[in-house]
Coordinates of C-alpha atoms in Angstrom, one line a residue:
M586 CA 11.3 25.8 -20.3
L587 CA 9.6 27.3 -23.3
I588 CA 7.2 30.6 -22.8
N589 CA 5.6 29.2 -25.5
P590 CA 5.6 24.6 -25.6
E591 CA 2.6 24.9 -28.7
S592 CA 5.9 25.3 -30.9
K593 CA 7.9 22.4 -30.1
Y594 CA 4.8 20.2 -28.7
R595 CA 1.5 18.8 -30.6
P596 CA -1.3 18.0 -28.5
F597 CA -2.4 14.5 -28.9
M598 CA -5.1 14.1 -30.9
A599 CA -7.1 11.0 -29.6
P600 CA -7.6 8.6 -32.7
V601 CA -11.2 7.3 -32.4
A602 CA -14.2 8.7 -32.1
L603 CA -16.3 7.1 -30.1
A604 CA -19.1 9.4 -28.9
D605 CA -21.6 6.5 -27.2
R606 CA -18.8 5.2 -25.4
R607 CA -19.8 2.5 -22.8
W608 CA -16.8 2.1 -20.4
P609 CA -17.8 5.6 -17.8
S610 CA -20.9 4.4 -16.7
R611 CA -18.8 0.3 -16.0
H612 CA -18.1 -0.7 -12.9
I613 CA -14.9 -3.3 -12.4
E614 CA -16.4 -6.4 -10.7
A615 CA -13.8 -8.7 -10.3
A616 CA -9.8 -9.1 -11.0
P617 CA -8.3 -9.4 -14.5
R618 CA -5.7 -11.8 -15.5
W619 CA -2.7 -10.8 -13.5
V620 CA 0.8 -11.2 -15.4
S621 CA 3.8 -9.7 -13.8
T622 CA 6.9 -8.7 -16.1
D623 CA 8.8 -8.0 -13.4
L624 CA 11.8 -11.0 -14.6
R625 CA 11.7 -9.2 -17.9
D626 CA 10.6 -6.1 -18.6
G627 CA 11.4 -4.8 -14.9
N628 CA 14.9 -6.7 -15.1
Q629 CA 16.0 -4.7 -18.1
S630 CA 15.2 -1.7 -16.7
L631 CA 17.7 -2.0 -13.6
A632 CA 21.3 -0.6 -13.6
D633 CA 22.3 -3.4 -12.5
P634 CA 20.5 -6.7 -13.8
M635 CA 19.2 -9.5 -11.6
G636 CA 21.4 -12.2 -11.7
V637 CA 20.1 -16.1 -11.5
E638 CA 20.1 -15.8 -7.4
K639 CA 18.0 -12.9 -7.5
K640 CA 15.8 -13.6 -9.9
L641 CA 14.6 -16.8 -8.5
R642 CA 14.3 -15.6 -5.4
F643 CA 12.2 -12.5 -6.8
Y644 CA 9.8 -16.1 -9.0
D645 CA 9.6 -17.4 -5.5
M646 CA 7.7 -14.7 -4.5
L647 CA 6.2 -14.7 -7.2
L648 CA 4.7 -17.3 -6.7
K649 CA 4.0 -17.1 -3.0
I650 CA 2.4 -13.7 -3.7
G651 CA -0.4 -15.8 -5.9
F652 CA 0.5 -15.2 -9.6
K653 CA -0.6 -17.8 -12.2
E654 CA 1.2 -15.5 -15.2
I655 CA 4.6 -14.9 -14.9
E656 CA 7.0 -13.3 -17.6
I657 CA 10.4 -15.3 -16.5
G658 CA 13.0 -13.6 -19.3
F659 CA 14.1 -13.0 -23.0
P660 CA 15.6 -16.2 -23.7
S661 CA 16.7 -14.9 -26.9
A662 CA 18.4 -12.2 -26.0
S663 CA 21.2 -13.7 -23.7
E664 CA 22.8 -16.6 -22.8
T665 CA 22.0 -16.0 -19.1
E666 CA 18.2 -15.4 -19.8
F667 CA 18.5 -18.7 -22.2
D668 CA 19.6 -20.3 -19.5
F669 CA 17.2 -19.1 -16.6
V670 CA 14.6 -20.2 -18.4
R671 CA 16.1 -24.0 -18.9
S672 CA 16.5 -24.1 -15.0
L673 CA 13.5 -23.5 -14.2
I674 CA 12.0 -25.7 -16.3
D675 CA 14.4 -28.7 -15.7
G676 CA 14.5 -27.6 -11.9
G677 CA 11.0 -28.9 -11.8
K678 CA 10.4 -25.0 -10.5
I679 CA 7.2 -24.1 -12.1
P680 CA 3.8 -25.3 -10.7
D681 CA 1.5 -26.9 -12.7
D682 CA -1.6 -23.7 -12.6
V683 CA 1.5 -21.3 -13.8
T684 CA 2.0 -20.5 -17.0
V685 CA 5.8 -19.0 -17.4
Q686 CA 5.5 -16.2 -20.3
V687 CA 8.6 -15.7 -22.8
L688 CA 9.2 -12.7 -25.0
T689 CA 10.4 -12.3 -28.7
Q690 CA 10.9 -9.8 -31.6
A691 CA 9.5 -10.8 -35.1
R692 CA 12.6 -12.8 -36.2
E693 CA 13.0 -15.9 -37.7
D694 CA 16.4 -16.8 -36.1
L695 CA 15.2 -15.5 -32.7
I696 CA 11.8 -17.1 -32.5
A697 CA 13.3 -20.5 -32.9
R698 CA 15.5 -19.9 -30.1
T699 CA 13.0 -18.4 -27.9
F700 CA 11.3 -21.7 -28.2
E701 CA 14.1 -23.9 -28.0
S702 CA 14.5 -22.5 -24.2
L703 CA 11.0 -23.7 -23.4
K704 CA 11.6 -27.3 -24.7
G705 CA 9.9 -29.4 -21.9
V706 CA 7.6 -26.6 -20.5
R707 CA 4.1 -27.8 -19.4
Q708 CA 2.5 -24.9 -20.6
A709 CA 3.8 -21.3 -22.3
I710 CA 2.9 -18.2 -23.8
V711 CA 5.3 -17.1 -26.0
H712 CA 4.4 -13.1 -26.7
M713 CA 5.9 -11.6 -29.8
Y714 CA 6.0 -8.1 -30.8
V715 CA 6.8 -5.3 -33.4
A716 CA 6.6 -1.8 -32.7
T717 CA 3.3 0.0 -35.1
A718 CA 3.2 3.6 -34.4
P719 CA 3.5 6.1 -37.2
L720 CA 6.7 7.2 -35.7
F721 CA 8.4 4.1 -35.4
R722 CA 7.5 3.4 -38.7
R723 CA 8.9 6.4 -39.9
V724 CA 12.3 6.9 -38.2
V725 CA 13.3 3.4 -36.5
F726 CA 12.2 1.3 -39.0
G727 CA 11.8 2.5 -42.1
M728 CA 8.7 0.7 -43.5
D729 CA 5.4 1.4 -44.3
K730 CA 2.6 -0.4 -43.4
A731 CA 2.7 -3.0 -45.8
E732 CA 6.0 -4.3 -44.0
I733 CA 5.1 -4.3 -40.7
I734 CA 2.0 -6.2 -41.3
A735 CA 4.4 -8.7 -43.5
L736 CA 6.6 -8.8 -40.9
S737 CA 4.1 -9.4 -38.0
V738 CA 3.2 -11.9 -40.4
A739 CA 5.6 -13.9 -41.1
G740 CA 6.6 -13.7 -37.5
A741 CA 3.3 -15.2 -36.2
R742 CA 4.0 -18.2 -39.6
T743 CA 7.6 -19.2 -37.4
M744 CA 5.3 -18.9 -34.4
L745 CA 3.0 -21.4 -35.0
A746 CA 5.5 -23.6 -37.2
E747 CA 7.8 -23.6 -33.7
S748 CA 5.2 -25.2 -31.7
R749 CA 4.0 -27.8 -34.1
K750 CA 7.8 -29.2 -33.5
Q751 CA 6.6 -29.3 -29.7
P752 CA 3.3 -30.6 -29.4
E753 CA 3.0 -31.6 -25.7
T754 CA 3.7 -28.4 -24.5
R755 CA 0.3 -26.0 -24.6
W756 CA 1.0 -23.1 -26.4
T757 CA -0.6 -20.1 -26.2
F758 CA 0.5 -16.9 -28.4
E759 CA 0.2 -13.2 -27.7
Y760 CA 0.9 -10.6 -30.5
S761 CA 1.6 -7.1 -29.2
P762 CA 1.2 -4.2 -31.5
E763 CA 4.0 -2.1 -29.3
T764 CA 3.6 1.1 -29.2
F765 CA -0.2 1.1 -29.6
S766 CA -1.5 3.8 -27.3
F767 CA -0.2 6.5 -30.0
T768 CA -0.8 4.0 -33.4
E769 CA -4.0 4.3 -35.7
A770 CA -6.5 2.5 -34.4
E771 CA -7.7 1.4 -37.9
F772 CA -4.1 0.0 -38.5
A773 CA -3.5 -1.6 -35.1
L774 CA -6.9 -3.4 -36.1
E775 CA -5.6 -4.9 -39.5
V776 CA -2.2 -5.8 -38.0
C777 CA -4.1 -8.0 -35.2
E778 CA -6.4 -9.0 -37.9
R779 CA -4.0 -10.3 -40.0
V780 CA -2.1 -11.8 -37.3
L781 CA -5.2 -13.9 -35.6
D782 CA -5.7 -15.2 -39.2
V783 CA -2.2 -16.9 -38.8
F784 CA -3.5 -18.0 -35.3
Q785 CA -6.7 -18.9 -36.1
P786 CA -7.9 -18.7 -32.4
T787 CA -10.9 -20.4 -30.6
P788 CA -12.7 -19.9 -28.1
D789 CA -10.9 -22.8 -26.4
N790 CA -7.6 -21.7 -27.4
P791 CA -7.6 -17.7 -27.2
V792 CA -5.2 -15.4 -28.6
I793 CA -3.5 -13.2 -26.4
L794 CA -3.9 -9.2 -27.6
N795 CA -1.6 -7.3 -25.7
L796 CA -1.9 -3.4 -26.4
P797 CA 0.6 -1.6 -24.2
A798 CA 0.6 2.1 -23.8
T799 CA 4.2 1.7 -24.5
V800 CA 5.1 5.9 -24.0
E801 CA 2.0 7.5 -22.3
V802 CA 0.9 10.5 -24.3
A803 CA -2.7 11.4 -23.8
M804 CA -5.4 11.1 -20.7
P805 CA -6.1 7.7 -19.2
N806 CA -9.7 8.5 -21.2
V807 CA -8.0 8.5 -24.6
Y808 CA -6.5 5.5 -23.5
A809 CA -9.8 3.9 -22.1
D810 CA -11.8 5.0 -25.5
Q811 CA -8.7 3.1 -27.6
I812 CA -9.2 0.1 -26.2
E813 CA -13.6 0.0 -26.1
W814 CA -12.9 0.8 -30.0
F815 CA -10.4 -2.2 -30.6
C816 CA -12.8 -4.7 -28.0
R817 CA -16.1 -3.7 -30.2
N818 CA -14.4 -3.9 -33.5
I819 CA -11.6 -7.0 -33.5
S820 CA -13.7 -9.8 -35.0
R821 CA -13.4 -13.1 -32.9
R822 CA -13.8 -11.6 -29.5
D823 CA -15.1 -14.6 -27.8
S824 CA -11.5 -16.1 -29.0
V825 CA -9.2 -13.1 -28.1
V826 CA -8.2 -12.2 -24.5
I827 CA -7.4 -8.0 -24.6
S828 CA -4.8 -7.5 -22.4
L829 CA -3.0 -4.2 -21.5
H830 CA 0.7 -3.2 -20.8
P831 CA 0.8 0.4 -19.4
H832 CA 3.7 2.7 -18.7
N833 CA 3.5 5.5 -16.7
D834 CA 5.5 8.7 -18.3
R835 CA 2.4 10.9 -17.2
G836 CA 2.3 9.3 -13.9
T837 CA -1.0 8.1 -14.9
G838 CA -0.7 4.5 -15.7
V839 CA -2.4 3.0 -12.7
A840 CA -6.1 4.9 -14.3
A841 CA -5.2 4.5 -17.7
T842 CA -5.2 0.5 -16.5
E843 CA -8.0 0.9 -14.7
L844 CA -10.4 2.5 -17.5
G845 CA -9.0 -0.2 -19.8
L846 CA -10.2 -2.3 -17.7
L847 CA -13.9 -0.5 -17.9
A848 CA -13.2 -0.5 -21.6
G849 CA -13.0 -4.4 -21.8
A850 CA -9.4 -5.4 -21.0
D851 CA -9.5 -9.2 -19.8
R852 CA -5.6 -8.9 -18.6
V853 CA -2.8 -6.6 -17.3
E854 CA 0.8 -6.6 -17.4
G855 CA 3.0 -4.9 -15.1
C856 CA 5.1 -4.8 -12.0
L857 CA 5.3 -4.6 -8.4
F858 CA 5.6 -1.2 -7.1
G859 CA 5.9 -0.2 -10.7
N860 CA 9.4 -0.7 -11.9
G861 CA 10.2 -1.0 -15.8
E862 CA 12.1 1.0 -18.5
R863 CA 12.0 4.6 -17.9
T864 CA 9.2 6.1 -15.7
G865 CA 8.0 2.3 -15.0
N866 CA 5.4 0.5 -16.2
V867 CA 2.4 0.2 -13.8
D868 CA 2.2 -1.2 -10.7
L869 CA 0.4 -3.9 -9.7
V870 CA 0.2 -4.0 -6.0
T871 CA -1.6 -0.2 -6.4
L872 CA -4.3 -1.8 -8.4
A873 CA -4.2 -5.2 -6.9
L874 CA -4.9 -2.8 -3.4
N875 CA -7.5 -0.7 -4.9
L876 CA -9.5 -3.4 -6.0
Y877 CA -9.5 -5.0 -2.2
T878 CA -10.2 -1.9 -1.3
Q879 CA -13.6 -1.8 -2.8
G880 CA -14.4 -5.4 -1.6
I881 CA -12.9 -7.2 -4.7
D882 CA -10.6 -10.2 -4.7
P883 CA -7.4 -9.3 -6.2
K884 CA -6.2 -12.8 -6.1
L885 CA -2.9 -11.7 -5.1
D886 CA -2.1 -11.9 -1.4
F887 CA 0.1 -8.9 0.0
S888 CA -0.5 -9.8 3.6
G889 CA 2.7 -9.7 3.8
M890 CA 4.2 -6.4 2.6
R891 CA 7.2 -6.2 4.6
E892 CA 8.5 -9.1 3.0
V893 CA 7.5 -8.1 -0.2
V894 CA 9.1 -4.8 0.0
G895 CA 12.1 -5.6 1.5
T896 CA 12.4 -8.7 -1.6
V897 CA 11.8 -6.4 -4.0
E898 CA 14.7 -3.8 -2.4
H899 CA 17.0 -6.3 -2.5
C900 CA 16.5 -8.0 -5.6
N901 CA 15.4 -4.5 -7.5
G902 CA 18.4 -2.4 -5.7
L903 CA 15.8 0.2 -5.8
P904 CA 13.6 1.5 -2.7
V905 CA 10.4 1.4 -2.5
H906 CA 9.1 5.3 -1.8
P907 CA 8.2 6.0 1.8
R908 CA 4.9 7.4 0.6
H909 CA 4.0 4.7 -2.0
P910 CA 0.5 3.6 -2.1
Y911 CA -0.2 0.6 0.4
A912 CA 3.8 0.4 0.5
G913 CA 5.5 3.0 1.6
E914 CA 7.5 2.9 5.6
L915 CA 5.1 6.3 5.7
V916 CA 2.0 5.7 3.7
F917 CA -0.4 5.0 7.0
T918 CA 1.5 7.7 9.1
A919 CA -0.2 10.7 10.2
F920 CA 1.7 13.8 11.2
S921 CA -0.6 16.0 11.2
G922 CA -2.8 17.3 14.6
S923 CA -6.1 17.3 12.7
H924 CA -5.3 14.0 11.3
Q925 CA -4.3 12.2 14.1
D926 CA -7.3 13.2 15.8
A927 CA -9.6 11.6 13.0
I928 CA -7.9 8.9 13.0
K929 CA -8.5 8.2 17.0
K930 CA -11.9 9.3 16.5
G931 CA -12.2 6.8 14.1
F932 CA -10.7 3.6 15.8
A933 CA -12.7 4.4 18.6
A934 CA -16.0 4.3 16.6
H935 CA -14.4 1.1 14.8
E936 CA -14.2 -0.5 18.1
T937 CA -18.4 0.3 18.5
R938 CA -19.1 -1.9 15.0
N939 CA -20.4 -4.9 14.9
D940 CA -20.5 -5.2 11.3
G941 CA -16.8 -5.7 10.5
I942 CA -16.9 -3.0 8.2
W943 CA -13.7 -0.6 7.9
E944 CA -14.8 2.8 7.6
M945 CA -11.7 5.0 8.8
P946 CA -10.7 8.5 8.3
Y947 CA -7.6 8.4 6.3
L948 CA -6.9 5.0 5.9
P949 CA -8.8 3.4 3.0
I950 CA -7.6 0.1 3.8
D951 CA -6.7 -1.9 7.1
P952 CA -2.7 -1.4 7.7
A953 CA -3.2 -4.9 10.4
D954 CA -4.5 -6.8 6.4
L955 CA -0.8 -5.6 4.7
G956 CA 0.6 -7.4 8.0
E957 CA 1.3 -4.1 9.3
T958 CA 1.0 -2.7 13.0
Y959 CA -0.8 0.6 14.4
E960 CA 2.0 1.3 15.9
A961 CA 3.0 4.1 13.4
V962 CA -0.2 4.7 12.8
I963 CA 0.3 8.0 14.1
R964 CA 3.6 9.7 14.9
V965 CA 4.1 12.9 16.8
N966 CA 6.5 16.1 15.8
S967 CA 5.8 19.8 16.3
Q968 CA 2.6 19.7 13.7
S969 CA 1.2 17.0 16.0
G970 CA -1.8 18.0 18.1
K971 CA -3.4 16.2 21.0
G972 CA -5.2 13.0 19.3
G973 CA -2.2 11.8 17.9
I974 CA -0.1 12.2 21.3
A975 CA -3.2 10.4 23.0
W976 CA -3.2 8.1 20.8
V977 CA 0.3 6.9 21.0
L978 CA -0.2 7.1 24.7
E979 CA -3.2 4.7 24.3
Q980 CA -1.2 2.5 22.0
D981 CA 2.2 1.8 24.0
R982 CA 0.9 2.1 27.4
G983 CA -3.0 1.7 27.8
L984 CA -3.3 5.1 28.7
K985 CA -6.8 6.6 28.1
L986 CA -6.4 10.5 29.0
P987 CA -9.7 12.9 29.1
R988 CA -9.8 15.6 26.6
R989 CA -8.7 18.3 28.9
F990 CA -5.7 16.4 30.0
Q991 CA -4.6 15.6 26.2
V992 CA -4.8 19.3 26.0
D993 CA -2.3 20.1 28.6
F994 CA 0.1 17.4 27.8
S995 CA -0.1 18.5 24.4
R996 CA 1.7 21.9 25.2
T997 CA 4.3 19.6 26.7
V998 CA 4.9 17.8 23.8
Q999 CA 4.9 20.8 21.2
E1000 CA 7.2 22.9 23.3
I1001 CA 9.8 19.9 23.4
A1002 CA 9.0 19.1 19.5
D1003 CA 9.4 23.1 18.4
R1004 CA 12.2 23.0 20.6
T1005 CA 14.4 20.4 19.1
G1006 CA 13.1 20.2 15.6
K1007 CA 12.7 16.8 15.5
E1008 CA 10.2 13.5 15.5
M1009 CA 9.5 12.9 19.2
T1010 CA 9.5 8.5 19.7
S1011 CA 6.8 7.0 21.5
E1012 CA 9.7 6.4 24.4
S1013 CA 10.7 10.2 24.2
I1014 CA 6.8 10.9 24.9
W1015 CA 6.7 8.7 27.4
Q1016 CA 9.6 10.3 29.2
A1017 CA 7.9 13.3 29.0
F1018 CA 4.6 12.2 30.3
E1019 CA 6.2 10.6 33.0
A1020 CA 8.3 13.8 34.0
A1021 CA 5.4 16.1 32.9
Y1022 CA 3.3 14.4 35.9
H1023 CA 5.7 13.3 38.2
L1024 CA 6.0 9.6 37.7
D1025 CA 9.8 9.4 37.5
G1026 CA 10.5 9.8 41.1
N1027 CA 10.7 13.6 41.1
K1028 CA 8.1 14.8 42.9
R1029 CA 7.6 16.5 46.6
F1030 CA 4.7 14.5 47.6
A1031 CA 4.7 10.5 47.2
L1032 CA 2.1 8.3 49.3
V1033 CA 4.0 5.5 51.5
D1034 CA 0.9 3.9 53.0
Y1035 CA -2.6 4.6 53.5
E1036 CA -5.9 3.1 55.2
A1037 CA -9.7 4.3 54.2
A1038 CA -12.3 3.5 56.5
G1039 CA -16.3 4.8 56.8
L1040 CA -19.5 3.1 56.3
R1041 CA -20.7 2.3 52.8
R1042 CA -24.1 3.6 53.5
P1043 CA -25.1 6.5 50.8
G1044 CA -23.8 10.1 52.3
D1045 CA -22.0 8.8 54.3
K1046 CA -18.6 10.4 55.5
R1047 CA -15.5 8.5 54.8
R1048 CA -12.3 9.2 56.3
F1049 CA -8.7 8.5 54.6
A1050 CA -5.4 8.5 56.5
G1051 CA -2.1 7.6 55.9
H1052 CA 1.6 8.4 55.3
I1053 CA 2.8 10.5 52.6
R1054 CA 6.8 11.2 52.5
I1055 CA 7.2 15.1 51.9
D1056 CA 10.2 16.5 50.7
G1057 CA 11.9 13.2 52.0
E1058 CA 10.3 13.4 55.1
V1059 CA 7.2 10.7 56.3
R1060 CA 4.1 12.8 57.5
A1061 CA 1.0 11.3 58.6
I1062 CA -2.1 12.7 57.0
A1063 CA -6.2 12.6 56.9
G1064 CA -9.1 14.0 56.5
I1065 CA -12.6 13.1 56.1
G1066 CA -14.7 13.5 53.0
N1067 CA -17.7 12.4 50.9
G1068 CA -15.6 8.8 48.9
L1069 CA -11.9 8.5 48.8
I1070 CA -11.1 11.2 46.5
S1071 CA -12.4 13.9 48.2
G1072 CA -10.9 12.4 52.1
V1073 CA -7.7 12.6 50.4
V1074 CA -7.9 16.4 49.2
A1075 CA -9.1 17.2 52.8
A1076 CA -6.4 15.7 54.4
L1077 CA -3.9 17.3 52.1
N1078 CA -5.3 20.5 51.9
D1079 CA -5.1 20.5 56.0
G1080 CA -2.3 19.2 56.4
C1081 CA 0.0 20.6 53.8
G1082 CA -1.3 24.0 53.3
I1083 CA -2.8 23.2 49.9
D1084 CA -5.9 25.1 48.2
M1085 CA -7.6 22.3 46.1
E1086 CA -10.4 21.4 44.1
V1087 CA -10.9 18.1 42.2
V1088 CA -13.2 19.0 39.4
D1089 CA -12.6 16.3 37.0
Y1090 CA -12.3 12.0 37.5
H1091 CA -11.6 9.3 35.5
E1092 CA -10.4 5.6 35.6
H1093 CA -9.8 2.7 33.5
A1094 CA -8.3 -0.6 33.4
L1095 CA -4.9 -0.9 31.2
R1096 CA -5.2 -4.0 30.4
R1097 CA -7.8 -7.2 31.0
G1098 CA -7.1 -10.0 33.4
S1099 CA -6.9 -10.1 37.2
D1100 CA -3.6 -8.9 37.2
A1101 CA -4.7 -5.5 35.3
Q1102 CA -3.3 -2.7 36.4
A1103 CA -5.5 0.5 36.4
A1104 CA -5.2 3.9 35.5
A1105 CA -6.4 7.4 37.1
Y1106 CA -6.8 10.7 36.1
V1107 CA -7.7 14.2 38.1
E1108 CA -8.2 17.2 37.2
A1109 CA -7.5 19.8 40.1
R1110 CA -8.1 23.5 40.4
L1111 CA -6.5 25.5 42.7
A1112 CA -7.5 28.3 44.9
D1113 CA -5.8 31.4 42.6
G1114 CA -7.5 29.8 39.4
R1115 CA -4.7 27.5 37.9
T1116 CA -5.8 24.6 36.8
V1117 CA -3.7 20.9 37.7
F1118 CA -3.8 17.1 36.8
G1119 CA -2.4 14.6 38.3
V1120 CA -2.4 10.1 37.0
G1121 CA -1.9 7.6 39.0
I1122 CA -1.0 3.9 37.9
D1123 CA -0.9 0.9 40.2
G1124 CA -2.6 -2.4 40.4
D1125 CA -5.5 -1.3 43.0
V1126 CA -7.8 1.1 41.0
A1127 CA -8.3 3.2 44.8
T1128 CA -4.4 3.2 45.5
A1129 CA -4.6 4.6 41.7
S1130 CA -6.8 7.5 42.6
V1131 CA -5.0 8.1 45.4
K1132 CA -1.6 8.6 43.9
A1133 CA -3.6 10.8 41.0
V1134 CA -4.6 13.3 43.6
L1135 CA -0.9 13.6 44.6
G1136 CA 0.0 14.0 41.5
A1137 CA -2.4 17.1 41.2
A1138 CA -0.8 18.1 44.4
N1139 CA 2.9 17.8 43.0
A1140 CA 1.7 19.7 40.2
A1141 CA 0.3 23.1 42.6

């Protein structure tokens, strides 16, 4: 890279001066018209383009998601593209409320071939494009401004003539001054005006003017200024649909689109997950779900996100990045201890709400709305903390560990994660929990049976008597205390030579219903000052508490 990049690159200068811009103070209040270009713009960008089977599978998915405008191909480019368009029309695969769109260059023979491919279609958008930027005029076409206007006007006249040969179809015309993002604003406006003069749009039959950021050359606010200026100055605004077709060369395609909508655009063309030539078309999934998280119905359904991802990966042969917004495999997953603790507390707080509002640390959208579970929200590795470990046990096993219990167990998990250097699965965490708190059968003290007698008046003592197995030998023990737990502790202290006292106790049901199990947790202090923990799980809460005390004894 150059030390002085200014010797090679020039900053893009905004082509419009918009001192009184209004878009910064506006809000998006409704979804735009969405257009999927996956089957055309997206397909041309693939190393191995989709065949008919994959295109049909992708098309069916787009219908299921809810797209009402779909660019299905470039029928004049190849026989395969032509045949695919025909297969949808002849096969009756276009619903009444869906409009297909096709692309063509501004050449008479290509336009005629394009209209031929659409014979018999109920309604369609024919999209013609001409590159208008100075670089393309000079280097690619060798044309001046007048010649670019003439080419565009001639193409529009041909489109109009071809459409009149098929009056049974409802035609919509679309024109793109391709490379709009670095075309002089006045010239982009002029060429569009001349095209409108040919089409003569009306409010009932508008023309789509598509303003592409074919190459991102400036910050998103510059694109917004260009769109607002164009919307203010184009004639017949009530008869024109302003469409955006942003690319992602600077990595700001989504931001540029959102600002373009604030600036007055009505429609957005893009691809699922941002596929498209070079750095990609704008990502329609991210755009739609950005609206959703602001309480705006995007009119697209991504409640089966795993199915959408699987279909796109199969058809495109491209992976969706694990950190892709809303859709990546890890996008709802937290490994960091502080993040995990915040999410765990957020879910606990959410359970107390009664207004249905979603407010969750680090999760701007409820994964369940996309068909995801909460199992992968928190995953444990060496970066994780007590909150994340506790979350996994609560989600998988129903255990709600008290805070100091969480701290104690997190040391065990941290040691394992540091030693192995790997992520710990929920199963490996449970195995570590069983081993740490002697639930796996490897224990010195085990309950055989017991009885707890005594009056139930406040202040009365309670006697515990039972049999426990110590090092494989069954022994009878008994003790008296203020309650069941203190009776068990007294029995262990007197009969087994253990000197401990219970300093904290918690219990809860693992699930609801008559067959619910209970979990009990004991924190105990030993005579030497050590703190030990025990857990008991049983269908009877009293038995669970006895097992928890014995668990603490095993730890001692």
